[in-house]
Coordinates of C-alpha atoms and ligand atoms in Angstrom, one line a residue:
X1 CA 106.6 92.2 77.0
X2 CA 106.6 95.8 78.4
X3 CA 103.8 97.1 80.5
X4 CA 103.5 100.8 80.8
X5 CA 101.5 101.9 83.7
X6 CA 99.7 105.5 83.5
X7 CA 97.9 106.7 86.4
X8 CA 95.2 109.3 85.1
X9 CA 93.0 111.7 87.1
X10 CA 91.0 114.4 85.1
X11 CA 93.3 113.9 82.1
X12 CA 90.4 113.8 79.4
X13 CA 92.6 115.9 77.4
X14 CA 95.6 113.8 77.6
X15 CA 94.7 110.1 77.4
X16 CA 94.4 109.8 73.8
X17 CA 97.5 111.8 72.8
X18 CA 99.6 110.1 75.3
X19 CA 98.3 106.6 74.2
X20 CA 99.2 107.8 70.4
X21 CA 102.5 108.9 71.1
X22 CA 103.6 106.2 73.3
X23 CA 102.2 103.6 70.9
X24 CA 104.0 104.9 68.1
X25 CA 107.4 105.5 69.6
X26 CA 106.9 101.6 70.8
X27 CA 106.0 100.5 67.6
X28 CA 109.1 102.2 65.9
X29 CA 111.4 100.6 68.3
X30 CA 109.6 97.2 67.8
X31 CA 108.9 96.8 71.6
X32 CA 106.2 94.5 72.5
X33 CA 103.9 96.5 74.9
X34 CA 100.7 97.0 76.9
X35 CA 99.4 100.2 78.1
X36 CA 97.8 99.9 81.6
X37 CA 95.7 103.0 82.0
X38 CA 94.4 103.6 85.7
X39 CA 91.5 106.2 85.8
X40 CA 91.7 107.1 89.4
X41 CA 87.7 108.3 89.8
X42 CA 88.1 111.2 87.4
X43 CA 85.4 113.6 87.4
X44 CA 85.7 114.5 83.9
X45 CA 85.5 112.3 80.5
X46 CA 88.7 110.4 81.0
X47 CA 86.8 107.0 81.6
X48 CA 84.9 107.4 78.5
X49 CA 87.9 108.5 76.6
X50 CA 89.6 105.3 77.9
X51 CA 86.9 103.1 76.9
X52 CA 86.6 104.3 73.4
X53 CA 90.4 103.8 73.2
X54 CA 90.0 100.1 74.1
X55 CA 87.8 99.9 71.1
X56 CA 90.0 101.8 68.6
X57 CA 93.5 100.6 69.6
X58 CA 95.4 97.6 70.2
X59 CA 97.1 96.8 73.6
X60 CA 95.2 99.1 75.7
X61 CA 94.1 97.8 79.3
X62 CA 91.8 100.4 81.2
X63 CA 91.2 99.9 85.0
X64 CA 88.3 102.3 86.4
X65 CA 88.3 102.7 90.4
X66 CA 85.2 103.3 91.9
X67 CA 86.4 106.6 93.3
X68 CA 89.6 108.8 93.6
X69 CA 92.0 106.8 95.6
X70 CA 95.2 109.0 94.9
X71 CA 98.2 108.1 92.6
X72 CA 99.7 105.8 94.9
X73 CA 96.8 103.3 95.0
X74 CA 96.7 104.0 91.0
X75 CA 100.3 103.0 90.6
X76 CA 99.8 99.8 92.8
X77 CA 96.5 98.9 91.1
X78 CA 98.7 99.2 87.8
X79 CA 101.3 97.1 89.2
X80 CA 98.9 94.4 90.0
X81 CA 97.2 94.3 86.4
X82 CA 100.3 94.6 84.4
X83 CA 101.3 91.2 82.6
X84 CA 104.7 92.6 81.3
X85 CA 108.1 91.2 82.1
X86 CA 108.8 94.8 83.0
X87 CA 106.7 97.6 83.9
X88 CA 107.4 101.3 83.6
X89 CA 105.2 103.9 85.6
X90 CA 104.9 107.4 83.8
X91 CA 102.6 110.1 84.3
X92 CA 99.6 110.8 81.6
X93 CA 100.7 114.3 80.9
X94 CA 103.7 113.7 79.1
X95 CA 105.8 115.3 81.7
X96 CA 107.8 112.1 81.3
X97 CA 109.3 111.9 77.8
X98 CA 108.2 108.9 76.2
X99 CA 111.7 108.6 74.3
X100 CA 113.3 107.8 77.8
X101 CA 111.1 104.8 78.1
X102 CA 112.9 103.6 75.1
X103 CA 116.3 104.4 76.9
X104 CA 115.2 102.5 80.1
X105 CA 114.0 99.4 78.2
X106 CA 117.2 99.1 76.4
X107 CA 119.3 99.3 79.4
X108 CA 117.1 96.5 80.9
X109 CA 117.1 94.4 78.0
X110 CA 120.8 94.5 77.4
X111 CA 121.9 94.2 81.4
X112 CA 120.5 91.0 82.6
X113 CA 121.5 92.1 86.0
X114 CA 119.5 95.5 86.2
X115 CA 116.3 95.1 87.9
X116 CA 115.5 99.0 88.2
X117 CA 115.8 101.5 86.0
X118 CA 115.0 104.8 87.7
X119 CA 114.7 108.0 85.7
X120 CA 115.8 111.2 87.6
X121 CA 114.8 114.7 87.1
X122 CA 117.9 116.3 85.3
X123 CA 116.2 119.8 86.1
X124 CA 113.1 120.2 87.9
X125 CA 111.4 121.8 84.9
X126 CA 109.4 125.2 85.5
X127 CA 108.5 124.9 89.0
X128 CA 107.4 127.4 91.7
X129 CA 110.5 128.4 93.9
X130 CA 108.5 127.9 96.9
X131 CA 107.5 124.5 96.2
X132 CA 111.1 123.6 95.0
X133 CA 112.2 124.7 98.6
X134 CA 109.7 122.5 100.2
X135 CA 110.3 119.6 98.1
X136 CA 114.0 119.9 98.9
X137 CA 113.2 120.1 102.6
X138 CA 111.2 117.0 102.3
X139 CA 113.8 114.8 100.6
X140 CA 116.2 116.0 103.2
X141 CA 114.0 114.8 105.9
X142 CA 113.4 111.4 104.2
X143 CA 117.2 111.1 103.9
X144 CA 117.9 112.1 107.6
X145 CA 115.2 109.6 108.7
X146 CA 115.6 106.6 106.5
X147 CA 118.7 107.2 104.7
X148 CA 117.2 106.9 101.3
X149 CA 118.3 109.4 99.0
X150 CA 115.8 110.6 96.7
X151 CA 116.3 113.8 95.7
X152 CA 115.6 114.3 92.1
X153 CA 113.6 110.9 92.4
X154 CA 110.4 110.5 90.4
X155 CA 107.8 108.0 90.0
X156 CA 109.2 107.3 86.4
X157 CA 110.8 103.9 86.6
X158 CA 111.3 100.6 84.9
X159 CA 110.8 97.5 87.3
X160 CA 111.7 94.0 86.3
X161 CA 109.2 91.5 87.0
X162 CA 110.9 89.9 89.9
X163 CA 110.7 93.7 91.6
X164 CA 106.9 93.9 90.7
X165 CA 106.1 90.9 92.0
X166 CA 108.0 91.7 95.2
X167 CA 106.2 95.0 95.3
X168 CA 102.7 93.2 95.0
X169 CA 103.5 91.0 98.0
X170 CA 104.0 93.9 100.2
X171 CA 101.0 94.0 102.5
X172 CA 100.9 97.6 103.6
X173 CA 97.9 99.7 102.7
X174 CA 99.5 103.2 103.1
X175 CA 102.1 102.9 100.4
X176 CA 105.0 105.5 99.3
X177 CA 106.0 104.1 95.8
X178 CA 109.2 106.0 95.6
X179 CA 110.6 104.7 98.7
X180 CA 109.4 101.4 98.7
X181 CA 110.8 100.7 95.0
X182 CA 114.3 102.0 96.7
X183 CA 113.6 100.1 100.0
X184 CA 113.5 96.8 98.0
X185 CA 116.9 96.9 96.7
X186 CA 117.9 95.1 93.6
X187 CA 120.3 96.5 91.1
X188 CA 119.4 100.0 89.8
X189 CA 120.6 102.0 86.7
X190 CA 120.0 105.7 86.5
X191 CA 119.0 107.8 83.3
X192 CA 118.4 111.4 83.1
X193 CA 115.3 113.0 81.8
X194 CA 114.3 116.6 81.3
X195 CA 110.9 117.3 82.9
X196 CA 108.4 118.4 80.0
X197 CA 105.6 120.9 80.0
X198 CA 102.4 119.4 80.9
X199 CA 100.6 118.5 77.5
X200 CA 97.0 119.8 78.8
X201 CA 95.3 120.6 81.9
X202 CA 96.9 121.5 85.1
X203 CA 98.7 119.8 88.0
X204 CA 96.3 117.8 90.2
X205 CA 98.4 118.7 93.2
X206 CA 97.1 121.6 95.6
X207 CA 99.1 122.8 98.2
X208 CA 97.0 121.4 100.8
X209 CA 97.3 117.8 99.2
X210 CA 101.0 118.1 98.9
X211 CA 101.4 118.8 102.5
X212 CA 99.2 115.8 103.1
X213 CA 101.1 113.8 100.7
X214 CA 104.6 114.8 102.2
X215 CA 103.6 113.8 105.8
X216 CA 101.9 110.7 104.9
X217 CA 104.7 109.6 102.8
X218 CA 107.4 110.3 105.7
X219 CA 105.2 108.6 108.3
X220 CA 104.3 105.5 106.0
X221 CA 108.1 104.9 105.7
X222 CA 109.6 105.8 108.8
X223 CA 109.1 106.2 112.7
X224 CA 111.9 108.5 113.1
X225 CA 109.4 111.4 114.1
X226 CA 108.5 109.2 117.2
X227 CA 111.9 109.1 118.3
X228 CA 112.1 112.5 117.9
X229 CA 109.4 112.9 120.6
X230 CA 111.7 110.8 123.0
X231 CA 114.9 113.0 122.1
X232 CA 112.7 116.4 122.7
X233 CA 111.5 114.7 126.2
X234 CA 115.4 114.1 127.1
X235 CA 116.6 117.3 126.2
X236 CA 113.6 119.1 128.0
X237 CA 114.6 116.7 131.3
X238 CA 118.1 118.1 131.2
X239 CA 116.8 121.8 131.2
X240 CA 114.4 120.8 134.0
X241 CA 117.1 119.3 136.1
X242 CA 119.1 122.7 135.5
X243 CA 116.2 124.7 136.3
X244 CA 115.3 122.6 139.1
X245 CA 118.7 123.2 140.9
X246 CA 118.7 126.9 140.2
X247 CA 115.0 127.3 141.7
X248 CA 116.3 125.4 144.8
X249 CA 119.4 127.4 145.2
X250 CA 117.5 130.5 144.7
X251 CA 114.8 129.4 147.3
X252 CA 117.7 128.8 149.9
X253 CA 119.1 132.4 149.3
X254 CA 115.8 133.8 149.9
X255 CA 114.8 135.3 146.5
X256 CA 112.3 132.8 145.7
X257 CA 109.5 135.6 144.4
X258 CA 111.3 136.2 141.2
X259 CA 111.1 134.3 138.1
X260 CA 107.6 134.4 137.4
X261 CA 108.4 135.1 133.7
X262 CA 110.6 131.8 133.5
X263 CA 107.5 129.9 135.0
X264 CA 105.3 131.1 132.6
X265 CA 107.6 130.7 129.5
X266 CA 108.4 127.1 130.6
X267 CA 104.8 126.3 130.9
X268 CA 104.0 127.6 127.3
X269 CA 107.2 125.7 126.0
X270 CA 106.5 122.6 127.8
X271 CA 102.7 122.6 127.1
X272 CA 103.3 123.0 123.3
X273 CA 106.0 120.3 123.2
X274 CA 103.5 118.0 124.7
X275 CA 101.0 119.0 122.2
X276 CA 103.0 118.4 119.3
X277 CA 104.4 115.0 120.5
X278 CA 100.8 113.7 121.3
X279 CA 100.0 115.1 117.9
X280 CA 102.7 112.9 116.3
X281 CA 101.9 109.9 118.6
X282 CA 98.2 110.4 117.5
X283 CA 99.2 110.3 113.9
X284 CA 100.9 107.2 114.0
X285 CA 97.9 105.7 115.9
X286 CA 95.8 106.8 112.9
X287 CA 98.1 105.2 110.6
X288 CA 98.1 101.9 112.6
X289 CA 94.3 102.1 113.0
X290 CA 93.9 102.6 109.3
X291 CA 96.4 99.5 108.5
X292 CA 94.6 97.5 111.0
X293 CA 91.3 97.8 109.2
X294 CA 92.7 95.8 106.2
X295 CA 90.7 97.8 103.8
X296 CA 91.8 97.3 100.1
X297 CA 94.0 99.9 98.7
X298 CA 91.6 100.7 96.0
X299 CA 88.4 99.3 94.5
X300 CA 88.2 98.4 90.8
X301 CA 84.9 99.3 89.3
X302 CA 85.5 98.4 85.6
X303 CA 88.1 96.4 83.8
X304 CA 88.4 96.7 79.9
X305 CA 91.2 95.8 77.5
X306 CA 91.4 96.0 73.8
X307 CA 90.2 93.0 72.1
X308 CA 93.9 91.7 70.9
X309 CA 94.7 91.3 74.6
X310 CA 92.2 88.4 75.0
X311 CA 90.2 89.1 78.1
Ligands
UDP1 N1 97.0 111.2 89.6 C1 96.3 110.4 89.9 N2 95.6 110.5 91.0 C2 95.4 111.8 91.8 C3 96.3 112.9 91.2 C4 97.1 112.6 90.1 O1 96.2 109.3 89.4 O2 94.9 111.6 92.7 C5 97.9 111.5 88.2 C6 97.8 112.2 87.3 O3 96.8 111.9 86.1 C7 99.0 112.1 86.4 C8 100.2 111.9 87.5 O4 99.3 111.4 88.7 O5 99.2 111.3 85.3 C9 100.7 113.1 88.1 O6 99.8 114.2 88.4 P1 100.3 115.7 87.9 O7 100.6 116.0 87.0 O8 99.1 116.4 88.6 O9 101.4 116.1 89.0 P2 102.6 116.7 88.8 O10 103.4 116.4 87.6 O11 102.3 118.2 88.9 O12 103.6 116.4 89.9
MG2 MG1 102.5 116.3 85.8

């Protein structure tokens, strides 16, 4: 069986259509499936719609969070609930074309040694150029820091049961699905898809939430920024030695009153470096604090499923 996991946040205009479109395609291709909707604390009628769907349609599982925990948590909740031999993650807005699921499914089915089928963006769709720039920078940083090539990666993936079990066992609270599913290894095949227009509503990501997501994803996944602090410190030390020698020479030659500007500039520069470094360390400290609290990644309020599914 194939489990299709669909995180949904304020998607009242999408859930029903998505459920219909995906079910139809699955039935056309005679794929045994379940749709696992995770309602990520929506403020609109998404949960009401999902409740109705579990009554009117087969093969629907609906999970309701107690509040908005973010897409990452929704993905992991879906993975936990899914019962399929393989799981596909897709967005609720049909930007990930459901036809590609069939393509991924066939690759997985016909190649027993393929565990992950990754769908990459053939083009990035209609995206704001500034956003495009930042996402390129973001992936470059990730590649430099952790060696994972994730440009054009998306959360649209098919995972074999063994990968899902592995991911479910990973204990960290601060997750970055895209990188974690890469990190676990396994044999990966790639398909390409064209990013579609959003079916209804608009993107849930604000600039602020994207920046936050980017910073959290990098720091959840690599400690390279901490090493950066050491490197900057070493560079500053070299500068300090050079300037120190210069200052001493000046003093012995009797020109010690000059160089006031240098002092001010150095003070400002070193001061800001120290503050940035402390900030980076503080950020990691905060992450450690959050991890160590051992709070759950999400809280499930309700769990419903179509009658045919048994529970
Ligand atoms: N989403 C979620 N929780 C959030 C934000 C988004 O579950 O806090 C879901 C959303 O419902 C959608 C998917 O994540 O299914 C992608 O969101 P969106 O389409 O807004 O992002 P974009 O396509 O612009 O990257
Ligand atoms: Mg979208």
